[in-house]
Tab-separated table of C-alpha atoms and ligand atoms in Angstrom:
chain	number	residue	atom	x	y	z
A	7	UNK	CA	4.140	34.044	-3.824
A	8	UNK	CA	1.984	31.829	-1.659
A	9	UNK	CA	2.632	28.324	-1.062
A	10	UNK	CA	0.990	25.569	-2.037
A	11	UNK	CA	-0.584	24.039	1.807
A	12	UNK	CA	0.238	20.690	1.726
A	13	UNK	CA	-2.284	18.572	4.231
A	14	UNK	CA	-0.503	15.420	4.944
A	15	UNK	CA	-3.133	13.485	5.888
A	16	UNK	CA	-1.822	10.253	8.554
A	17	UNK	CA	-3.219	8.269	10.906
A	18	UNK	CA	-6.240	6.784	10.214
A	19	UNK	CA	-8.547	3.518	11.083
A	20	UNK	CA	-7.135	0.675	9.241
A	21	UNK	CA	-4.417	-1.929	11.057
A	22	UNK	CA	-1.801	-0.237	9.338
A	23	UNK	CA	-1.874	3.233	11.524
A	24	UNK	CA	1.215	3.315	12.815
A	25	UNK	CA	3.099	2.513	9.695
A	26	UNK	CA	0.922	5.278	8.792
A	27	UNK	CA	1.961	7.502	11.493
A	28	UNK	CA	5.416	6.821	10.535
A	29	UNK	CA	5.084	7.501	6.450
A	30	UNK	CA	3.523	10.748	7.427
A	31	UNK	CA	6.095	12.385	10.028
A	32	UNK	CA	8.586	11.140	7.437
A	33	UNK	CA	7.066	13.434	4.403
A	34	UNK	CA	6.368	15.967	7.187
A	35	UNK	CA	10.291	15.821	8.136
A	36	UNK	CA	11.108	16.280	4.360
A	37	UNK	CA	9.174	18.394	2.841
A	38	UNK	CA	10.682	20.871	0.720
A	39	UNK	CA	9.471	24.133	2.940
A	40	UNK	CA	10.567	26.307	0.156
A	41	UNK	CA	8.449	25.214	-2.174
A	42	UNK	CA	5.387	23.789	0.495
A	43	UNK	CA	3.881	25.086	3.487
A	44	UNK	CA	3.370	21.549	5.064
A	45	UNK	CA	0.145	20.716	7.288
A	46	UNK	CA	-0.060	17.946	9.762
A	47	UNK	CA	-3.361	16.601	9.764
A	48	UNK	CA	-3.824	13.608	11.964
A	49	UNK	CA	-6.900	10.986	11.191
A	50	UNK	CA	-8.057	9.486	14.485
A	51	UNK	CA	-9.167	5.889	14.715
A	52	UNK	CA	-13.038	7.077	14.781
A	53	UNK	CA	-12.249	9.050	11.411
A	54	UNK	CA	-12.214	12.241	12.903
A	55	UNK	CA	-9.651	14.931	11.242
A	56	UNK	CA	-7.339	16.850	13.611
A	57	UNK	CA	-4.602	19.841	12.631
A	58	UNK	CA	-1.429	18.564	15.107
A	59	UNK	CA	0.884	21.076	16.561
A	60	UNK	CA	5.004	19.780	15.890
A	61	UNK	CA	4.909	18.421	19.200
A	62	UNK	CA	2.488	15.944	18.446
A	63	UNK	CA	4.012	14.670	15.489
A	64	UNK	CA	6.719	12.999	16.902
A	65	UNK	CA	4.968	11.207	19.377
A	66	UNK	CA	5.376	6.913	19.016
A	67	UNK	CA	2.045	5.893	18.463
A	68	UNK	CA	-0.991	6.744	17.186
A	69	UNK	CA	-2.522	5.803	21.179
A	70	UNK	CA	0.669	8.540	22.662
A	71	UNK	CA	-0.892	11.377	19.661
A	72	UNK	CA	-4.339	10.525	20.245
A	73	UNK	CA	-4.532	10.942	24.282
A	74	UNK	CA	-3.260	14.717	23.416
A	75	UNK	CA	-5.601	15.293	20.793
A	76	UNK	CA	-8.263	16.892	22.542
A	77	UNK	CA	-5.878	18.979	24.928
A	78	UNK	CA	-3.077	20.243	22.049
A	79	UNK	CA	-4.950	19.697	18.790
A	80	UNK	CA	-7.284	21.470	16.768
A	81	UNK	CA	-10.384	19.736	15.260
A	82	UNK	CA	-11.296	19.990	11.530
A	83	UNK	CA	-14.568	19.019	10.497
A	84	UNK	CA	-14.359	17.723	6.731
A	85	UNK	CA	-15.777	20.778	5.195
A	86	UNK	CA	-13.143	22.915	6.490
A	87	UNK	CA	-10.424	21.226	5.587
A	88	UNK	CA	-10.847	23.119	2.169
A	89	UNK	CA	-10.070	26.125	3.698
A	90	UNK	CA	-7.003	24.317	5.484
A	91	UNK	CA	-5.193	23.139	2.882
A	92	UNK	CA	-4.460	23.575	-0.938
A	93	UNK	CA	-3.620	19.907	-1.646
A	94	UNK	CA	-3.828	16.319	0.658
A	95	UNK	CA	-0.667	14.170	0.474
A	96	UNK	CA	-2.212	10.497	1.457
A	97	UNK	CA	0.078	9.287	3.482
A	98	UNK	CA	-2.712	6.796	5.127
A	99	UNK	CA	-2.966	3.156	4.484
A	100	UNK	CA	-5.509	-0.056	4.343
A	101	UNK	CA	-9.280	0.046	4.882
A	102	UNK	CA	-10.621	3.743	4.926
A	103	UNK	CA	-6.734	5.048	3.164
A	104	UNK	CA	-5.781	3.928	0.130
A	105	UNK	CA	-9.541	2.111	-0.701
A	106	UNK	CA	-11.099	4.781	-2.274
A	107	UNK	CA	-12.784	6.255	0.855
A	108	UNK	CA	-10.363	8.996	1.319
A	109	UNK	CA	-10.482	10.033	-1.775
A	110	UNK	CA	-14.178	10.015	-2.698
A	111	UNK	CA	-13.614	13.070	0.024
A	112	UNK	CA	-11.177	14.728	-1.534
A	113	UNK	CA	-13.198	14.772	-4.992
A	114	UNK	CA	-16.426	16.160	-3.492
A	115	UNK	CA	-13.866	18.785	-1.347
A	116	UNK	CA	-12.266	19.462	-4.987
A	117	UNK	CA	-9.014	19.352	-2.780
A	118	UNK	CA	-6.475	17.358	-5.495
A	119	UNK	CA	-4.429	14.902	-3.640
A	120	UNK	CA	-1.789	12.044	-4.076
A	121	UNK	CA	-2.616	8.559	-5.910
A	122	UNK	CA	-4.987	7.584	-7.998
A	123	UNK	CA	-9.031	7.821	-7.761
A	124	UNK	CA	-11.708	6.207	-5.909
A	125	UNK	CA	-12.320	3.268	-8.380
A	126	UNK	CA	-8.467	2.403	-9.113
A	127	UNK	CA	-7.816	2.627	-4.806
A	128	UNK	CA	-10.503	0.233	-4.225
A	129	UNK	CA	-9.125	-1.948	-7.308
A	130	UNK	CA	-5.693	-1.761	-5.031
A	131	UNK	CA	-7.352	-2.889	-2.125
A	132	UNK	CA	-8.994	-5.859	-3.151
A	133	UNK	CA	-6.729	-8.996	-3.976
A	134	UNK	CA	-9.494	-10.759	-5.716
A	135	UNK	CA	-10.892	-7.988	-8.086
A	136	UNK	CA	-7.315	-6.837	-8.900
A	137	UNK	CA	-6.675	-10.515	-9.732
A	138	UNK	CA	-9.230	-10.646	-12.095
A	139	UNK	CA	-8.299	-7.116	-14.134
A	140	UNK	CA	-4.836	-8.493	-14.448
A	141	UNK	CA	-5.713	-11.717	-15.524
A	142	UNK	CA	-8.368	-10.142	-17.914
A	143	UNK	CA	-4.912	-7.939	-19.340
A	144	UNK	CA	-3.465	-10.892	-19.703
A	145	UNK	CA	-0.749	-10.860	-16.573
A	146	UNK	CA	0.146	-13.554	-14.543
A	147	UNK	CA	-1.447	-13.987	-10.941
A	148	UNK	CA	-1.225	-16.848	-8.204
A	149	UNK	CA	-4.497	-19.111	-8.773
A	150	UNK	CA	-6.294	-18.794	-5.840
A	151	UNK	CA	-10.361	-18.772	-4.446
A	152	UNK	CA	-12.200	-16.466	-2.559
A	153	UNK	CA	-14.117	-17.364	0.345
A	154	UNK	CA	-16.907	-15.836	2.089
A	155	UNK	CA	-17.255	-16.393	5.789
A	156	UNK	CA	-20.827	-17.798	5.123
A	157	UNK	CA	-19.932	-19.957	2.782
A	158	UNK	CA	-16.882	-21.140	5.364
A	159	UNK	CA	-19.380	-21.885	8.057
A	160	UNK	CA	-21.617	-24.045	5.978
A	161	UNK	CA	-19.439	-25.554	3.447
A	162	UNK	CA	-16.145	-25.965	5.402
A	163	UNK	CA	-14.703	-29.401	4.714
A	164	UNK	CA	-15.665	-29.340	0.800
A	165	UNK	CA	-13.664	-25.875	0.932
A	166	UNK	CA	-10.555	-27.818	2.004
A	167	UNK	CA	-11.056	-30.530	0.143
A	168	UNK	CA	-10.948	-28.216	-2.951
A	169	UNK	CA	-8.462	-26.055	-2.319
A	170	UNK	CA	-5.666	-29.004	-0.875
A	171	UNK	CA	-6.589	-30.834	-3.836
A	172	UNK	CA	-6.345	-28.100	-6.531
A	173	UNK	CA	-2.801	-26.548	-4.896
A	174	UNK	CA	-1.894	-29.217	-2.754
A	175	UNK	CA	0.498	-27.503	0.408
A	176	UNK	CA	1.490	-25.087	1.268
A	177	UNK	CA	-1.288	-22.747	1.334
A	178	UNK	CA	-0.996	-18.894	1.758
A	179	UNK	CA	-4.677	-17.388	3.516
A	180	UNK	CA	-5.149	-13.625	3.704
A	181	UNK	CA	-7.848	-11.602	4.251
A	182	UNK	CA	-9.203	-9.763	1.042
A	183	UNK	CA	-8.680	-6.165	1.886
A	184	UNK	CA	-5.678	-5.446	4.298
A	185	UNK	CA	-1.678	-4.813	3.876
A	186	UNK	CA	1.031	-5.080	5.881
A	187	UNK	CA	1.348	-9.148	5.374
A	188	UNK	CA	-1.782	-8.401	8.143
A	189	UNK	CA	-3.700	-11.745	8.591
A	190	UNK	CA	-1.339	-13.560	6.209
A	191	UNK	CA	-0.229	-17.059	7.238
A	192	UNK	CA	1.541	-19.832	5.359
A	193	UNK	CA	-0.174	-23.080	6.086
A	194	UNK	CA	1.349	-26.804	5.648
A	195	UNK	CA	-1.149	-28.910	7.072
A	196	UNK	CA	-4.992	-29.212	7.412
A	197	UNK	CA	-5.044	-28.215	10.769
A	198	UNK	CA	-2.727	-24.671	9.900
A	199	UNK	CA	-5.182	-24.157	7.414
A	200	UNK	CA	-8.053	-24.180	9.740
A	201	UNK	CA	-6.024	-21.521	11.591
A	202	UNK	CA	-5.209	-19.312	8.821
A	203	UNK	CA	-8.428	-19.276	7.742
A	204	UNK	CA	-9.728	-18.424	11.321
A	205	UNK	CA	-7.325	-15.831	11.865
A	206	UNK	CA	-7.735	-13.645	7.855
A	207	UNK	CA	-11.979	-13.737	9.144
A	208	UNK	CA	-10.669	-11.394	11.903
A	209	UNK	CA	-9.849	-8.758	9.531
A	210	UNK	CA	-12.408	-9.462	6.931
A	211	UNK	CA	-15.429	-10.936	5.788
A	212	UNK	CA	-13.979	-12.605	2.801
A	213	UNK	CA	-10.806	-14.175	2.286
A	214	UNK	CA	-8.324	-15.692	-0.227
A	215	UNK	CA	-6.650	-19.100	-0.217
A	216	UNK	CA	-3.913	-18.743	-2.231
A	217	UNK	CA	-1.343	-21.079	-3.770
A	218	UNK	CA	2.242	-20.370	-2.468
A	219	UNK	CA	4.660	-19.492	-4.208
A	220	UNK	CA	8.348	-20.322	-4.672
A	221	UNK	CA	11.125	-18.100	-6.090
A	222	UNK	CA	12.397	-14.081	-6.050
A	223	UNK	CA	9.719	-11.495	-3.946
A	224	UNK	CA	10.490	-7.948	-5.856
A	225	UNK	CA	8.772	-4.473	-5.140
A	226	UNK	CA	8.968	-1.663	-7.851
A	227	UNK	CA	7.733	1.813	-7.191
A	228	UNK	CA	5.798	3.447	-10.300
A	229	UNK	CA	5.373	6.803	-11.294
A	230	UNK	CA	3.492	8.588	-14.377
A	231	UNK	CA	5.974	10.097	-16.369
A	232	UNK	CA	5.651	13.540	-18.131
A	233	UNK	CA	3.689	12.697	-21.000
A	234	UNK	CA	1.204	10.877	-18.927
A	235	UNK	CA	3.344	7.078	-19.633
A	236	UNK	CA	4.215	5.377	-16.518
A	237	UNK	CA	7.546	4.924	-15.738
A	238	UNK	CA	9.388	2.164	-13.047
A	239	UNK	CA	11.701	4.280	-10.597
A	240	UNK	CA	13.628	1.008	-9.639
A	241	UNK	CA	13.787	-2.764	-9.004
A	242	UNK	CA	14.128	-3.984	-5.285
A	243	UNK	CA	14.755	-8.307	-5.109
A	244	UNK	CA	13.185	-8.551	-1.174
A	245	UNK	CA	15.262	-11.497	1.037
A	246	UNK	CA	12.563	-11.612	3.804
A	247	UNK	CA	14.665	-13.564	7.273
A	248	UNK	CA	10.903	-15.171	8.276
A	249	UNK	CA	9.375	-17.649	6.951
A	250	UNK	CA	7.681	-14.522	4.186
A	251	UNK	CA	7.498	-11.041	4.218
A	252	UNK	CA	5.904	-10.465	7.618
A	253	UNK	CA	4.999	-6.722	9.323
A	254	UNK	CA	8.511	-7.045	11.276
A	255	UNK	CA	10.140	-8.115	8.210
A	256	UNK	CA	8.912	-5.309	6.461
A	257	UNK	CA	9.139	-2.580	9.572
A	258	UNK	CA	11.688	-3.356	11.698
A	259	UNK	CA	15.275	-2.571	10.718
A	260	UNK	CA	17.780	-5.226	10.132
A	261	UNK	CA	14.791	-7.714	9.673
A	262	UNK	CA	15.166	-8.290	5.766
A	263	UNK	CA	17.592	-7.788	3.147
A	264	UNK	CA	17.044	-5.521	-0.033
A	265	UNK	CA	18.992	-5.257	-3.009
A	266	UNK	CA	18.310	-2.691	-5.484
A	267	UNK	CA	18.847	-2.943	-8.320
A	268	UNK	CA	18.622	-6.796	-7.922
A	269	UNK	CA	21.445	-9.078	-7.091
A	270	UNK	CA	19.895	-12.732	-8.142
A	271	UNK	CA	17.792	-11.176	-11.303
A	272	UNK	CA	19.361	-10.203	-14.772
A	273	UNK	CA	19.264	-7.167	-16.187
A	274	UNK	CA	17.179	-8.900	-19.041
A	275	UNK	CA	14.913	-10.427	-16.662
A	276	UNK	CA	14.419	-7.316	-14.858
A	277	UNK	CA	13.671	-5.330	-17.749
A	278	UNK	CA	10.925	-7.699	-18.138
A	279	UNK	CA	9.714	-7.872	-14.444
A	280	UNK	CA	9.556	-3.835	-15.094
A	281	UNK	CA	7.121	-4.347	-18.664
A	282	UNK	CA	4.826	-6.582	-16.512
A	283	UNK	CA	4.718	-4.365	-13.423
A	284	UNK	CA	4.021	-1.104	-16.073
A	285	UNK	CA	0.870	-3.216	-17.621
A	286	UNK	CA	-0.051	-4.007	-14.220
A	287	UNK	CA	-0.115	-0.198	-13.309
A	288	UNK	CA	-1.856	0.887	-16.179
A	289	UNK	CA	-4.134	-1.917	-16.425
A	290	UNK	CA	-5.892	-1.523	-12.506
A	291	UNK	CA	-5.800	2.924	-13.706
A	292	UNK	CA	-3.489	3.298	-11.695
A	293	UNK	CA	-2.213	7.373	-11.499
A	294	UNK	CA	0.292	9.268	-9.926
A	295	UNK	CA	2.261	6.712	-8.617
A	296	UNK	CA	1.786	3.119	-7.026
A	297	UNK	CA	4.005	0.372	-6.038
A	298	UNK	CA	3.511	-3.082	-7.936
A	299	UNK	CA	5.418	-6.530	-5.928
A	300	UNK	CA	5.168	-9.550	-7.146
A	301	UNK	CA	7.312	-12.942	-7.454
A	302	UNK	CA	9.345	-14.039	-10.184
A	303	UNK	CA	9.622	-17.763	-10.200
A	304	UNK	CA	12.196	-20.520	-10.841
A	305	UNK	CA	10.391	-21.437	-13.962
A	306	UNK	CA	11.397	-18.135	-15.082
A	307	UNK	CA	7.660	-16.673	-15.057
A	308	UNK	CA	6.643	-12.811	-13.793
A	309	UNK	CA	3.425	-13.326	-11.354
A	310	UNK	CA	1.753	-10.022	-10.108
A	311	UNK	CA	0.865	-10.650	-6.154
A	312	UNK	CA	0.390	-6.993	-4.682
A	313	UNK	CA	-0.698	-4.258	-6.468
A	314	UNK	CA	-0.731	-1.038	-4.040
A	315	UNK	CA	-2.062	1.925	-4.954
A	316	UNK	CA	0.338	3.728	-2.859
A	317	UNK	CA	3.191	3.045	-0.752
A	318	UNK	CA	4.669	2.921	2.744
A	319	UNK	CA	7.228	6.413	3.252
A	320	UNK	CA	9.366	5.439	6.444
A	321	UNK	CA	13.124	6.380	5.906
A	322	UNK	CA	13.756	2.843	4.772
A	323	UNK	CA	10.624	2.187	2.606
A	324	UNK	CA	11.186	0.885	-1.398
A	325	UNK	CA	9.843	4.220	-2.038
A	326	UNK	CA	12.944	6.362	-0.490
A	327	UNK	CA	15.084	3.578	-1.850
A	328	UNK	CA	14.253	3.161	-5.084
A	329	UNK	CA	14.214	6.985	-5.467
A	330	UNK	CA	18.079	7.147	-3.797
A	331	UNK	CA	19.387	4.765	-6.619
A	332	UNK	CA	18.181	7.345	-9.282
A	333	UNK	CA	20.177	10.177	-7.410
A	334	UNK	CA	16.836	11.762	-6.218
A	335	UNK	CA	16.813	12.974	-2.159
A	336	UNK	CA	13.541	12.290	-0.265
A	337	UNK	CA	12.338	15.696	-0.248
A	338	UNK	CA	13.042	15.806	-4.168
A	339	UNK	CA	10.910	12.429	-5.042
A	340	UNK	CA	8.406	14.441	-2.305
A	341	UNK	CA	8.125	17.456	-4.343
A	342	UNK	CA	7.956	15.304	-7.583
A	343	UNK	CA	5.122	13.199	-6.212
A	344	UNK	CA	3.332	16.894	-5.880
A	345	UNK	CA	3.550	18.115	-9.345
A	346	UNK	CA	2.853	14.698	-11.271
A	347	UNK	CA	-0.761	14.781	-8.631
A	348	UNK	CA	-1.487	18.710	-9.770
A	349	UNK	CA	-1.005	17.921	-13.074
A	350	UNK	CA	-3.091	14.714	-12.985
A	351	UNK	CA	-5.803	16.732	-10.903
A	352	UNK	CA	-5.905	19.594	-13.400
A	353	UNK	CA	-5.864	17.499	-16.407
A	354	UNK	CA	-9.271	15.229	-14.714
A	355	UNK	CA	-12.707	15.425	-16.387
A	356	UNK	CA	-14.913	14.424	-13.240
A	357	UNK	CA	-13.446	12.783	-10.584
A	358	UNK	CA	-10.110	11.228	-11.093
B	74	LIG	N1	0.991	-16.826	-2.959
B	74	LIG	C1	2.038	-16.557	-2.161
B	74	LIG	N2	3.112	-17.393	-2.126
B	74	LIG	C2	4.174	-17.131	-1.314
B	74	LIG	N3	4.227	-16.086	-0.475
B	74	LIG	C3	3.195	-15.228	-0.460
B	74	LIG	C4	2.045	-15.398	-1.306
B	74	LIG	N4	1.186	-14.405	-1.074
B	74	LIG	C5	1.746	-13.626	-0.136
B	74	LIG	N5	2.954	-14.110	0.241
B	74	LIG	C6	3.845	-13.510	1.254
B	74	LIG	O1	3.078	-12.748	2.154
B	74	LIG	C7	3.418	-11.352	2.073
B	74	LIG	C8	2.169	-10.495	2.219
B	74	LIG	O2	1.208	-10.854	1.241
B	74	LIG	P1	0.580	-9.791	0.248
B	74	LIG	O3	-0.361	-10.519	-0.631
B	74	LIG	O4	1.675	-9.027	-0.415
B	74	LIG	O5	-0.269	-8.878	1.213
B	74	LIG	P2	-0.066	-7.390	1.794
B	74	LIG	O6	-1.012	-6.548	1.011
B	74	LIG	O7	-0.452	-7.514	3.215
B	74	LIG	O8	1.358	-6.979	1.580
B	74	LIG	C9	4.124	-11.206	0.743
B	74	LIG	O9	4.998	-10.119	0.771
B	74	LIG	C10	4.820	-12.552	0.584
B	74	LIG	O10	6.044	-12.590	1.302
B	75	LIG	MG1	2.531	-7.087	-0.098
């Protein structure tokens, strides 16, 4: 019998790349080659698509892989990639990944592919549209406003006076569409805020001032069960060592500590951390899989901060984690991941 070709598709053009880069080679590494005949495709930072040879995949960065492109790798223009590859495992992230973009190509290729569709990607990208559905489905969020960068310039000190006096400090800024705690600074005095503001306007045009928020970070990775119901794979209570969950905290080893299933949250308590995280899922359309992180507070209350439409797949990611604690190896949650997207894509009226 054939295999299926999987195109793991990595890379890409957000601030997230190498993370990216890094998810990918892992779901290259194990991939169950029984079952899949796995194919490396590489996004470069202009968008362009590019079939790697092995050597390529284990390069450090996405700067090392790109230099070699043009010498060691083979170019695929978009409308060949159909011909490539049977199925497209997303392993990309941020702007241009996991925001709908990707996927709007993958409908009109008809090539089915991880996560959900365009509309419930973009939903997962932006933290003040996704704060509204959730709120509208009556789950808790942070209160927070959104702020354009032309409203910034010419309304600047009535912006501050607004937001100090409605959440008082500290303030969490972050720029509307972007992951990886990128752009995300805790502020505790007027003049932080005027840098946290500055610096989430370098990765977008609008922004969120958010109030912050004290008590237990958790992550829990989602998947649709086999009768279509979502179901949470696990519970991880997150002990970032800085100040929040930064990019080192969450990337570099030994910088946070994990416990899964939770140390400091009861079973009760996570059972119902788990119902609000499943009505957060379905409630953004959320398919295939998705990880939902939130906060649960001293007051006892579940708030939903992060919905992602998919998740980070380095050895040590939530994802591998979560799916360890239910006896499952990587290449099994891999192969799982696979056959709850086929069946999603083959059950689809339209695009997805
Ligand atoms: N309202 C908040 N209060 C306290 N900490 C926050 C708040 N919002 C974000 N953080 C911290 O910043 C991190 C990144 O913010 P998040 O909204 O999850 O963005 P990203 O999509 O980049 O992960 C979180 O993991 C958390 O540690
Ligand atoms: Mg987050």
């Amino acid at each position: 019998m054939e295999k299926l070709r999987v195109g793991i598709i990595f890379g890409g053009m957000s601030s997230e790349k190498e993370v990216s880069l890094n998810s990918g080679r892992n779901v290259y590494d194990n991939m169950d080659r029984e079952l899949y005949e796995p194919v490396p495709i590489f996004m470069d930072s202009g968008g362009l698509l590019w079939e790697l040879p092995w050597q390529l995949i284990s390069q450090n960065t996405t700067t090392d892989v790109s230099e070699r492109l043009a010498e060691e790798a083979r170019r695929v223009a978009y409308e060949e990639l159909k011909e490539k590859i049977d199925f497209a495992f997303i392993s990309l992230h941020g702007k241009y990944g996991d925001d709908g973009c990707i996927q709007g190509l993958m409908e009109l290729l008809c090539i089915p592919y991880t996560g959900p569709g365009v509309l419930a990607s973009a939903l997962g990208m932006d933290k003040h549209l996704q704060q509204k559905v959730l709120e509208a489905e009556g789950l808790a969020v942070p209160r927070s406003v959104v702020i354009h960068e032309r409203d910034w310039g010419a309304r600047r000190e009535d912006v501050k006076k607004e937001v100090v006096d409605a959440f008082g400090f500290p303030l969490v800024t972050k720029p509307l569409r972007e992951g990886s705690s990128v752009g995300v600074k805790i502020n505790r005095s007027l003049e932080d805020l005027e840098c946290g503001v500055t610096e989430a306007f370098r990765w977008d045009n609008s922004i969120l001032i958010e109030e912050f928020l004290e008590g237990i970070e958790f992550s829990s990775i989602v998947l649709d069960g086999d009768d279509g119901e979502p179901v949470a794979l696990g519970l991880t209570e997150i002990h970032p060592q800085s100040e929040f969950y930064t990019y080192d905290d969450k990337y570099m080893p030994g910088r946070c500590r994990k416990f899964t299933p939770p140390k400091n949250i009861s079973r009760e308590d996570s059972q119902r951390i788990k119902a609000e995280v499943l009505r957060a899922y379905k409630a953004l359309r959320f398919r295939c899989y998705g990880r939902i992180d939130g906060f649960f507070l001293r007051d006892g209350r579940v708030l939903v901060t992060d919905p992602n439409s998919s998740s980070g797949m380095a050895p040590s990611s939530f994802f591998f984690e979560q799916a360890a604690e239910v006896g499952m190896l990587p290449s099994m949650i891999i192969t799982r991941l696979i056959e709850i997207a086929l069946r999603v894509h083959r059950d689809k009226k339209g695009p997805l």
